[in-house]
PDB file of C-alpha atoms in Angstrom:
ATOM      1  CA  MET K   1      17.769   1.367 -11.237  1.00  0.00           C
ATOM      2  CA  ASN K   2      16.130   3.764  -8.808  1.00  0.00           C
ATOM      3  CA  ASP K   3      18.775   6.030  -7.268  1.00  0.00           C
ATOM      4  CA  GLN K   4      16.642   6.992  -4.274  1.00  0.00           C
ATOM      5  CA  ARG K   5      16.736   4.991  -1.046  1.00  0.00           C
ATOM      6  CA  ALA K   6      14.730   4.805   2.137  1.00  0.00           C
ATOM      7  CA  GLU K   7      16.276   6.766   5.004  1.00  0.00           C
ATOM      8  CA  LEU K   8      15.415   4.989   8.242  1.00  0.00           C
ATOM      9  CA  GLU K   9      15.742   4.962  11.955  1.00  0.00           C
ATOM     10  CA  TRP K  10      14.204   2.415  14.314  1.00  0.00           C
ATOM     11  CA  ARG K  11      11.965   3.436  17.194  1.00  0.00           C
ATOM     12  CA  ASP K  12       9.575   1.938  19.755  1.00  0.00           C
ATOM     13  CA  GLY K  13      11.093  -1.520  19.779  1.00  0.00           C
ATOM     14  CA  GLY K  14      11.644  -1.979  16.061  1.00  0.00           C
ATOM     15  CA  VAL K  15       9.218   0.248  14.160  1.00  0.00           C
ATOM     16  CA  PRO K  16      10.933   1.675  11.046  1.00  0.00           C
ATOM     17  CA  VAL K  17      10.512   5.435  10.703  1.00  0.00           C
ATOM     18  CA  SER K  18      11.313   7.424   7.581  1.00  0.00           C
ATOM     19  CA  THR K  19      13.640  10.249   8.521  1.00  0.00           C
ATOM     20  CA  ARG K  20      12.931  11.859   5.137  1.00  0.00           C
ATOM     21  CA  PHE K  21       9.221  12.185   5.997  1.00  0.00           C
ATOM     22  CA  ASP K  22       9.359  11.834   9.807  1.00  0.00           C
ATOM     23  CA  ASP K  23       6.618   9.202   9.686  1.00  0.00           C
ATOM     24  CA  PRO K  24       6.472   5.507  10.707  1.00  0.00           C
ATOM     25  CA  TYR K  25       5.943   2.782   8.123  1.00  0.00           C
ATOM     26  CA  PHE K  26       3.241   1.135  10.223  1.00  0.00           C
ATOM     27  CA  SER K  27       1.315   1.705  13.428  1.00  0.00           C
ATOM     28  CA  VAL K  28       3.284   1.531  16.642  1.00  0.00           C
ATOM     29  CA  ASP K  29       0.149   0.024  18.218  1.00  0.00           C
ATOM     30  CA  ASP K  30      -0.471  -2.920  15.846  1.00  0.00           C
ATOM     31  CA  GLY K  31       0.580  -2.585  12.225  1.00  0.00           C
ATOM     32  CA  LEU K  32      -1.117  -5.794  11.119  1.00  0.00           C
ATOM     33  CA  ALA K  33      -4.450  -4.846  12.680  1.00  0.00           C
ATOM     34  CA  GLU K  34      -4.136  -1.392  11.104  1.00  0.00           C
ATOM     35  CA  THR K  35      -3.644  -2.861   7.631  1.00  0.00           C
ATOM     36  CA  ARG K  36      -6.618  -5.166   8.073  1.00  0.00           C
ATOM     37  CA  HIS K  37      -8.837  -2.330   9.305  1.00  0.00           C
ATOM     38  CA  VAL K  38      -7.813   0.357   6.839  1.00  0.00           C
ATOM     39  CA  PHE K  39      -6.921  -1.393   3.611  1.00  0.00           C
ATOM     40  CA  LEU K  40      -8.748  -4.718   3.731  1.00  0.00           C
ATOM     41  CA  ALA K  41     -11.983  -3.786   5.495  1.00  0.00           C
ATOM     42  CA  GLY K  42     -11.893  -0.327   3.916  1.00  0.00           C
ATOM     43  CA  ASN K  43     -12.056  -1.969   0.483  1.00  0.00           C
ATOM     44  CA  GLY K  44     -14.622  -4.603   1.464  1.00  0.00           C
ATOM     45  CA  LEU K  45     -12.014  -7.367   1.520  1.00  0.00           C
ATOM     46  CA  PRO K  46     -11.666 -10.312   1.639  1.00  0.00           C
ATOM     47  CA  ALA K  47     -15.308 -10.712   0.550  1.00  0.00           C
ATOM     48  CA  ARG K  48     -14.601  -9.334  -2.940  1.00  0.00           C
ATOM     49  CA  PHE K  49     -11.571 -11.491  -3.678  1.00  0.00           C
ATOM     50  CA  GLU K  50     -11.695 -13.686  -6.781  1.00  0.00           C
ATOM     51  CA  ASP K  51      -9.216 -15.048  -9.292  1.00  0.00           C
ATOM     52  CA  GLY K  52      -7.347 -12.156 -10.883  1.00  0.00           C
ATOM     53  CA  PHE K  53      -8.543  -9.532  -8.385  1.00  0.00           C
ATOM     54  CA  HIS K  54      -6.174  -6.582  -8.807  1.00  0.00           C
ATOM     55  CA  VAL K  55      -4.988  -4.482  -5.889  1.00  0.00           C
ATOM     56  CA  ALA K  56      -2.865  -1.411  -6.621  1.00  0.00           C
ATOM     57  CA  GLU K  57      -0.985   0.532  -3.977  1.00  0.00           C
ATOM     58  CA  LEU K  58       0.774   3.849  -3.526  1.00  0.00           C
ATOM     59  CA  GLY K  59       3.624   3.300  -1.087  1.00  0.00           C
ATOM     60  CA  PHE K  60       5.049  -0.238  -0.896  1.00  0.00           C
ATOM     61  CA  GLY K  61       7.151   0.379   2.207  1.00  0.00           C
ATOM     62  CA  THR K  62       7.902  -2.865   4.057  1.00  0.00           C
ATOM     63  CA  GLY K  63       5.554  -4.986   1.943  1.00  0.00           C
ATOM     64  CA  LEU K  64       3.232  -5.448   4.939  1.00  0.00           C
ATOM     65  CA  ASN K  65       0.080  -4.561   3.008  1.00  0.00           C
ATOM     66  CA  LEU K  66       0.941  -6.990   0.213  1.00  0.00           C
ATOM     67  CA  LEU K  67       1.605  -9.818   2.660  1.00  0.00           C
ATOM     68  CA  THR K  68      -1.575  -9.105   4.626  1.00  0.00           C
ATOM     69  CA  ALA K  69      -3.725  -9.071   1.492  1.00  0.00           C
ATOM     70  CA  TRP K  70      -2.081 -12.246   0.190  1.00  0.00           C
ATOM     71  CA  GLN K  71      -2.599 -14.027   3.525  1.00  0.00           C
ATOM     72  CA  SER K  72      -6.256 -12.975   3.536  1.00  0.00           C
ATOM     73  CA  PHE K  73      -6.664 -14.218  -0.055  1.00  0.00           C
ATOM     74  CA  LEU K  74      -5.285 -17.598   1.020  1.00  0.00           C
ATOM     75  CA  ASP K  75      -7.198 -17.765   4.298  1.00  0.00           C
ATOM     76  CA  ILE K  76     -10.590 -17.682   2.605  1.00  0.00           C
ATOM     77  CA  GLY K  77      -9.529 -20.307   0.076  1.00  0.00           C
ATOM     78  CA  THR K  78      -9.800 -18.151  -3.033  1.00  0.00           C
ATOM     79  CA  VAL K  79      -9.087 -20.191  -6.145  1.00  0.00           C
ATOM     80  CA  GLY K  80      -6.601 -18.573  -8.513  1.00  0.00           C
ATOM     81  CA  ARG K  81      -4.162 -15.701  -8.096  1.00  0.00           C
ATOM     82  CA  LEU K  82      -4.228 -12.294  -6.487  1.00  0.00           C
ATOM     83  CA  HIS K  83      -2.708  -9.553  -8.639  1.00  0.00           C
ATOM     84  CA  PHE K  84      -0.918  -6.765  -6.781  1.00  0.00           C
ATOM     85  CA  THR K  85       0.827  -3.698  -8.212  1.00  0.00           C
ATOM     86  CA  SER K  86       2.664  -1.333  -5.886  1.00  0.00           C
ATOM     87  CA  PHE K  87       4.489   1.942  -6.514  1.00  0.00           C
ATOM     88  CA  GLU K  88       7.434   3.033  -4.355  1.00  0.00           C
ATOM     89  CA  ALA K  89       9.821   5.964  -4.759  1.00  0.00           C
ATOM     90  CA  PHE K  90      12.198   5.297  -1.844  1.00  0.00           C
ATOM     91  CA  PRO K  91      12.706   1.542  -1.416  1.00  0.00           C
ATOM     92  CA  MET K  92      14.156  -0.162   1.615  1.00  0.00           C
ATOM     93  CA  ASP K  93      16.919  -2.650   1.041  1.00  0.00           C
ATOM     94  CA  ARG K  94      16.264  -6.337   1.686  1.00  0.00           C
ATOM     95  CA  THR K  95      17.935  -6.361   5.100  1.00  0.00           C
ATOM     96  CA  GLU K  96      15.867  -3.409   6.306  1.00  0.00           C
ATOM     97  CA  ALA K  97      12.652  -5.007   5.052  1.00  0.00           C
ATOM     98  CA  ALA K  98      13.508  -8.312   6.720  1.00  0.00           C
ATOM     99  CA  THR K  99      14.159  -6.547  10.018  1.00  0.00           C
ATOM    100  CA  ALA K 100      10.850  -4.681   9.808  1.00  0.00           C
ATOM    101  CA  LEU K 101       8.835  -7.777   8.918  1.00  0.00           C
ATOM    102  CA  LYS K 102      10.154  -9.698  11.934  1.00  0.00           C
ATOM    103  CA  ALA K 103       7.457  -7.780  13.836  1.00  0.00           C
ATOM    104  CA  PHE K 104       4.854  -9.975  12.088  1.00  0.00           C
ATOM    105  CA  PRO K 105       5.767 -13.635  12.670  1.00  0.00           C
ATOM    106  CA  SER K 106       2.379 -14.834  11.430  1.00  0.00           C
ATOM    107  CA  LEU K 107       3.402 -13.620   7.950  1.00  0.00           C
ATOM    108  CA  ALA K 108       6.872 -15.189   7.981  1.00  0.00           C
ATOM    109  CA  ALA K 109       6.064 -17.975   5.494  1.00  0.00           C
ATOM    110  CA  LEU K 110       4.876 -15.432   2.907  1.00  0.00           C
ATOM    111  CA  ALA K 111       7.615 -12.942   3.724  1.00  0.00           C
ATOM    112  CA  GLU K 112      10.272 -15.493   2.740  1.00  0.00           C
ATOM    113  CA  PRO K 113       9.497 -15.535  -1.018  1.00  0.00           C
ATOM    114  CA  LEU K 114       8.952 -11.785  -1.018  1.00  0.00           C
ATOM    115  CA  LEU K 115      12.351 -11.168   0.532  1.00  0.00           C
ATOM    116  CA  GLY K 116      13.869 -13.683  -1.858  1.00  0.00           C
ATOM    117  CA  ALA K 117      12.670 -11.599  -4.801  1.00  0.00           C
ATOM    118  CA  TRP K 118      13.346  -8.229  -3.147  1.00  0.00           C
ATOM    119  CA  SER K 119      15.255  -5.689  -5.183  1.00  0.00           C
ATOM    120  CA  GLN K 120      15.773  -1.946  -5.027  1.00  0.00           C
ATOM    121  CA  SER K 121      14.809  -1.759  -8.667  1.00  0.00           C
ATOM    122  CA  SER K 122      11.398  -2.789  -9.960  1.00  0.00           C
ATOM    123  CA  PHE K 123      10.715  -6.504  -9.498  1.00  0.00           C
ATOM    124  CA  VAL K 124       8.068  -9.198  -9.923  1.00  0.00           C
ATOM    125  CA  LEU K 125       7.056 -11.953  -7.495  1.00  0.00           C
ATOM    126  CA  GLU K 126       5.092 -14.766  -9.126  1.00  0.00           C
ATOM    127  CA  THR K 127       3.687 -17.831  -7.361  1.00  0.00           C
ATOM    128  CA  ASP K 128       0.671 -20.090  -7.871  1.00  0.00           C
ATOM    129  CA  THR K 129      -1.457 -17.687  -5.798  1.00  0.00           C
ATOM    130  CA  LEU K 130       0.158 -14.281  -6.340  1.00  0.00           C
ATOM    131  CA  LEU K 131       1.372 -12.108  -9.188  1.00  0.00           C
ATOM    132  CA  ALA K 132       2.958  -8.988  -7.697  1.00  0.00           C
ATOM    133  CA  GLU K 133       4.805  -6.212  -9.494  1.00  0.00           C
ATOM    134  CA  ILE K 134       6.680  -3.648  -7.436  1.00  0.00           C
ATOM    135  CA  VAL K 135       7.428  -0.542  -9.513  1.00  0.00           C
ATOM    136  CA  MET K 136      10.172   1.753  -8.260  1.00  0.00           C
ATOM    137  CA  GLY K 137      10.175   5.417  -9.165  1.00  0.00           C
ATOM    138  CA  ASP K 138       8.032   8.530  -8.920  1.00  0.00           C
ATOM    139  CA  ALA K 139       4.369   7.470  -8.934  1.00  0.00           C
ATOM    140  CA  ARG K 140       3.477  10.732 -10.674  1.00  0.00           C
ATOM    141  CA  GLN K 141       5.072   9.160 -13.750  1.00  0.00           C
ATOM    142  CA  THR K 142       4.761   5.400 -13.174  1.00  0.00           C
ATOM    143  CA  VAL K 143       1.051   5.020 -12.335  1.00  0.00           C
ATOM    144  CA  ALA K 144       0.073   6.210 -15.804  1.00  0.00           C
ATOM    145  CA  ALA K 145       1.902   3.211 -17.279  1.00  0.00           C
ATOM    146  CA  MET K 146      -0.253   0.607 -15.506  1.00  0.00           C
ATOM    147  CA  ASN K 147      -1.446  -1.941 -18.039  1.00  0.00           C
ATOM    148  CA  ALA K 148      -4.593  -3.008 -16.170  1.00  0.00           C
ATOM    149  CA  PRO K 149      -6.955  -0.958 -13.983  1.00  0.00           C
ATOM    150  CA  ALA K 150      -7.323  -1.896 -10.327  1.00  0.00           C
ATOM    151  CA  ASP K 151     -10.274  -3.358  -8.461  1.00  0.00           C
ATOM    152  CA  ALA K 152      -9.036  -1.767  -5.222  1.00  0.00           C
ATOM    153  CA  TRP K 153      -6.445   0.834  -4.232  1.00  0.00           C
ATOM    154  CA  PHE K 154      -4.427   0.983  -1.031  1.00  0.00           C
ATOM    155  CA  LEU K 155      -3.425   4.658  -0.717  1.00  0.00           C
ATOM    156  CA  ASP K 156      -0.626   4.367   1.827  1.00  0.00           C
ATOM    157  CA  GLY K 157       1.846   7.157   1.262  1.00  0.00           C
ATOM    158  CA  PHE K 158       3.325   8.980   4.213  1.00  0.00           C
ATOM    159  CA  SER K 159       1.236  11.741   5.800  1.00  0.00           C
ATOM    160  CA  PRO K 160      -0.131  14.228   3.238  1.00  0.00           C
ATOM    161  CA  ALA K 161       1.359  17.058   5.283  1.00  0.00           C
ATOM    162  CA  LYS K 162       4.833  15.475   5.025  1.00  0.00           C
ATOM    163  CA  ASN K 163       4.661  13.707   1.638  1.00  0.00           C
ATOM    164  CA  PRO K 164       2.378  15.966  -0.465  1.00  0.00           C
ATOM    165  CA  GLU K 165       3.699  14.635  -3.788  1.00  0.00           C
ATOM    166  CA  LEU K 166       1.865  11.344  -3.286  1.00  0.00           C
ATOM    167  CA  TRP K 167      -1.459  13.058  -2.573  1.00  0.00           C
ATOM    168  CA  GLY K 168      -1.606  15.638  -5.369  1.00  0.00           C
ATOM    169  CA  ALA K 169      -4.761  16.127  -7.411  1.00  0.00           C
ATOM    170  CA  ASP K 170      -3.096  15.061 -10.665  1.00  0.00           C
ATOM    171  CA  LEU K 171      -1.859  11.756  -9.247  1.00  0.00           C
ATOM    172  CA  LEU K 172      -5.190  10.985  -7.592  1.00  0.00           C
ATOM    173  CA  ALA K 173      -6.933  11.763 -10.883  1.00  0.00           C
ATOM    174  CA  GLU K 174      -4.696   9.121 -12.473  1.00  0.00           C
ATOM    175  CA  VAL K 175      -5.679   6.717  -9.690  1.00  0.00           C
ATOM    176  CA  GLY K 176      -9.287   7.342 -10.666  1.00  0.00           C
ATOM    177  CA  ARG K 177      -8.536   6.655 -14.317  1.00  0.00           C
ATOM    178  CA  GLN K 178      -6.742   3.452 -13.375  1.00  0.00           C
ATOM    179  CA  THR K 179      -9.713   2.084 -11.391  1.00  0.00           C
ATOM    180  CA  LYS K 180     -12.357  -0.257 -12.770  1.00  0.00           C
ATOM    181  CA  THR K 181     -16.007   0.771 -12.656  1.00  0.00           C
ATOM    182  CA  GLY K 182     -17.176  -0.382  -9.238  1.00  0.00           C
ATOM    183  CA  GLY K 183     -13.602  -0.311  -7.944  1.00  0.00           C
ATOM    184  CA  THR K 184     -12.693   1.130  -4.561  1.00  0.00           C
ATOM    185  CA  PHE K 185      -9.994   2.864  -2.551  1.00  0.00           C
ATOM    186  CA  ALA K 186      -9.146   3.068   1.126  1.00  0.00           C
ATOM    187  CA  THR K 187      -6.686   5.262   2.991  1.00  0.00           C
ATOM    188  CA  TYR K 188      -5.836   6.085   6.584  1.00  0.00           C
ATOM    189  CA  THR K 189      -6.043   9.846   5.926  1.00  0.00           C
ATOM    190  CA  ALA K 190      -9.174  11.971   6.134  1.00  0.00           C
ATOM    191  CA  ALA K 191      -7.494  15.201   5.004  1.00  0.00           C
ATOM    192  CA  GLY K 192     -10.039  17.405   3.297  1.00  0.00           C
ATOM    193  CA  HIS K 193      -7.967  18.185   0.210  1.00  0.00           C
ATOM    194  CA  VAL K 194      -7.340  14.466  -0.355  1.00  0.00           C
ATOM    195  CA  ARG K 195     -11.045  13.642  -0.112  1.00  0.00           C
ATOM    196  CA  ARG K 196     -11.910  16.481  -2.495  1.00  0.00           C
ATOM    197  CA  SER K 197      -9.296  15.333  -5.013  1.00  0.00           C
ATOM    198  CA  LEU K 198     -10.621  11.778  -4.870  1.00  0.00           C
ATOM    199  CA  GLU K 199     -14.150  13.051  -5.439  1.00  0.00           C
ATOM    200  CA  ALA K 200     -12.880  15.014  -8.442  1.00  0.00           C
ATOM    201  CA  ALA K 201     -11.198  11.799  -9.642  1.00  0.00           C
ATOM    202  CA  GLY K 202     -14.600  10.122  -9.884  1.00  0.00           C
ATOM    203  CA  PHE K 203     -15.037   8.404  -6.518  1.00  0.00           C
ATOM    204  CA  ASN K 204     -17.934   8.616  -4.101  1.00  0.00           C
ATOM    205  CA  VAL K 205     -16.013   9.343  -0.888  1.00  0.00           C
ATOM    206  CA  ASP K 206     -16.952   8.626   2.726  1.00  0.00           C
ATOM    207  CA  ARG K 207     -15.230   9.407   6.004  1.00  0.00           C
ATOM    208  CA  ILE K 208     -15.411   6.519   8.464  1.00  0.00           C
ATOM    209  CA  PRO K 209     -13.811   5.640  11.833  1.00  0.00           C
ATOM    210  CA  GLY K 210     -10.068   5.181  11.641  1.00  0.00           C
ATOM    211  CA  PHE K 211      -7.694   2.819  13.408  1.00  0.00           C
ATOM    212  CA  GLY K 212      -6.315   3.311  16.886  1.00  0.00           C
ATOM    213  CA  ARG K 213      -5.517   6.931  17.630  1.00  0.00           C
ATOM    214  CA  LYS K 214      -6.669   8.096  14.186  1.00  0.00           C
ATOM    215  CA  ARG K 215     -10.267   9.236  14.525  1.00  0.00           C
ATOM    216  CA  HIS K 216     -11.169   9.079  10.849  1.00  0.00           C
ATOM    217  CA  MET K 217     -10.107   7.534   7.539  1.00  0.00           C
ATOM    218  CA  SER K 218     -11.450   7.709   3.979  1.00  0.00           C
ATOM    219  CA  VAL K 219     -12.973   5.118   1.666  1.00  0.00           C
ATOM    220  CA  GLY K 220     -14.712   5.363  -1.668  1.00  0.00           C
ATOM    221  CA  ALA K 221     -16.026   3.641  -4.756  1.00  0.00           C
ATOM    222  CA  LYS K 222     -16.110   4.511  -8.442  1.00  0.00           C
ATOM    223  CA  PRO K 223     -19.727   4.270  -9.617  1.00  0.00           C
TER     224      PRO K 223
END
């Protein structure tokens, strides 16, 4: 059992904000559009989806990225199952997650089984179209135990300036090791030290236009 918990307050009409990191869990402008722009489009999705495609994520948060990827997988009629592995150090409880996800009614049908499986210790959600494992604990230890490399990474920790542990060179090197040849990453941040660490981890890194008020974001591929 993970003994750490999310510390939240609610702002701007229902956006959860981490008081530990003083950072919102999703965009106050349009969290769903942000996820689609940064993490889906940034990884060339949904065009790359196929049976068994494996997404890995740093920072599970509300589960919004998982639900958005799963919905996209279904929308294009992909045959088979999406695999999704996410790492979270400070989990919300089920009630908090349910409150946050009410902001996205178009995902309600998928949110229901996720919330049904929700736990503050590591848990698995398995359906005909999804196999998701949510791993609680410090990603600096847990990522190394992944049993299958990822096709795509969603790097969605809180701001590097406020949550530096999730953006350290050693952890990003492990992300590189846990990525298939030809695999990709996307993240909302364009911080120079993050881009340099990802380059050192074996990715070709590009800075591209970000979402909303964020001018730039980073994407990359492992050649």
